[in-house]
Short mmCIF file of C-alpha atoms in Angstrom, two decimals:
data_model
loop_
_atom_site.label_atom_id
_atom_site.label_comp_id
_atom_site.label_asym_id
_atom_site.label_seq_id
_atom_site.Cartn_x
_atom_site.Cartn_y
_atom_site.Cartn_z
CA MET A 30 5.68 -12.41 6.50
CA GLU A 31 2.71 -11.80 8.77
CA ILE A 32 2.75 -11.69 12.52
CA LEU A 33 0.62 -14.87 12.55
CA ASP A 34 3.53 -16.71 10.89
CA LEU A 35 5.35 -16.28 13.92
CA LEU A 36 2.83 -16.19 16.71
CA TYR A 37 1.23 -19.50 17.83
CA PRO A 38 -1.82 -19.72 20.08
CA GLN A 39 0.08 -21.89 22.52
CA ASP A 40 2.63 -19.10 23.05
CA VAL A 41 0.16 -16.48 23.97
CA LEU A 42 0.02 -16.31 27.85
CA VAL A 43 -3.11 -14.78 29.37
CA ARG A 44 -3.91 -14.03 32.91
CA VAL A 45 -0.39 -14.02 34.03
CA SER A 46 -0.52 -12.64 37.57
CA GLU A 47 3.09 -11.39 38.04
CA GLN A 48 3.29 -7.60 38.43
CA ALA A 49 7.17 -7.14 38.59
CA LYS A 50 8.87 -7.10 35.27
CA ARG A 51 11.62 -9.60 36.46
CA LEU A 52 9.06 -12.10 37.64
CA LEU A 53 6.97 -11.87 34.46
CA LEU A 54 10.28 -12.38 32.35
CA GLU A 55 10.94 -15.61 34.41
CA VAL A 56 7.46 -16.94 33.60
CA LEU A 57 8.08 -16.17 29.98
CA ALA A 58 11.58 -17.73 30.07
CA ARG A 59 10.19 -20.91 31.47
CA HIS A 60 7.56 -21.16 28.88
CA LEU A 61 9.85 -20.42 25.98
CA ALA A 62 12.56 -22.83 27.31
CA SER A 63 10.25 -25.67 27.50
CA ARG A 64 8.91 -25.00 24.02
CA CYS A 65 12.36 -24.57 22.45
CA GLY A 66 14.33 -27.09 24.32
CA MET A 67 16.52 -24.50 25.85
CA SER A 68 17.77 -23.83 29.31
CA VAL A 69 15.61 -21.30 31.39
CA VAL A 70 18.82 -19.61 32.27
CA SER A 71 19.82 -18.96 28.71
CA VAL A 72 16.39 -17.77 27.68
CA LEU A 73 16.03 -15.50 30.67
CA ALA A 74 19.46 -13.96 29.87
CA ALA A 75 18.41 -13.28 26.36
CA LEU A 76 15.12 -11.69 27.49
CA LEU A 77 16.84 -9.43 29.99
CA GLY A 78 19.46 -8.44 27.42
CA ARG A 79 16.74 -7.53 24.98
CA GLU A 80 14.88 -5.61 27.65
CA LYS A 81 18.14 -3.48 28.27
CA LEU A 82 17.86 -2.24 24.64
CA GLY A 83 14.60 -0.67 25.40
CA ALA A 84 11.28 -1.62 27.18
CA THR A 85 8.96 -3.88 25.07
CA SER A 86 5.65 -2.84 26.98
CA ILE A 87 3.10 -1.10 24.99
CA GLY A 88 0.51 -0.91 27.84
CA GLN A 89 -2.42 -2.90 29.33
CA GLY A 90 -0.45 -5.98 29.79
CA ILE A 91 0.84 -6.20 26.22
CA GLY A 92 4.47 -6.25 25.17
CA MET A 93 6.22 -6.73 21.93
CA PRO A 94 9.79 -5.97 20.65
CA THR A 95 10.18 -2.48 19.23
CA ARG A 96 13.67 -3.02 17.64
CA CYS A 97 16.10 -5.95 17.16
#
């Protein structure tokens, strides 16, 4: 499986101005919730839980999971 099999152009957010991690995760949660038909609260909880395992930031505004 290639990363492009999982990553869709409409799910790449650019020029998001939030600087604080929590606010950025809220933006992502709203986007994902609307795309997946889930509640923002449940998506945000999952993102926060994942972030507790280890930061996903790789720098220069880019983040990706490093472990599951």
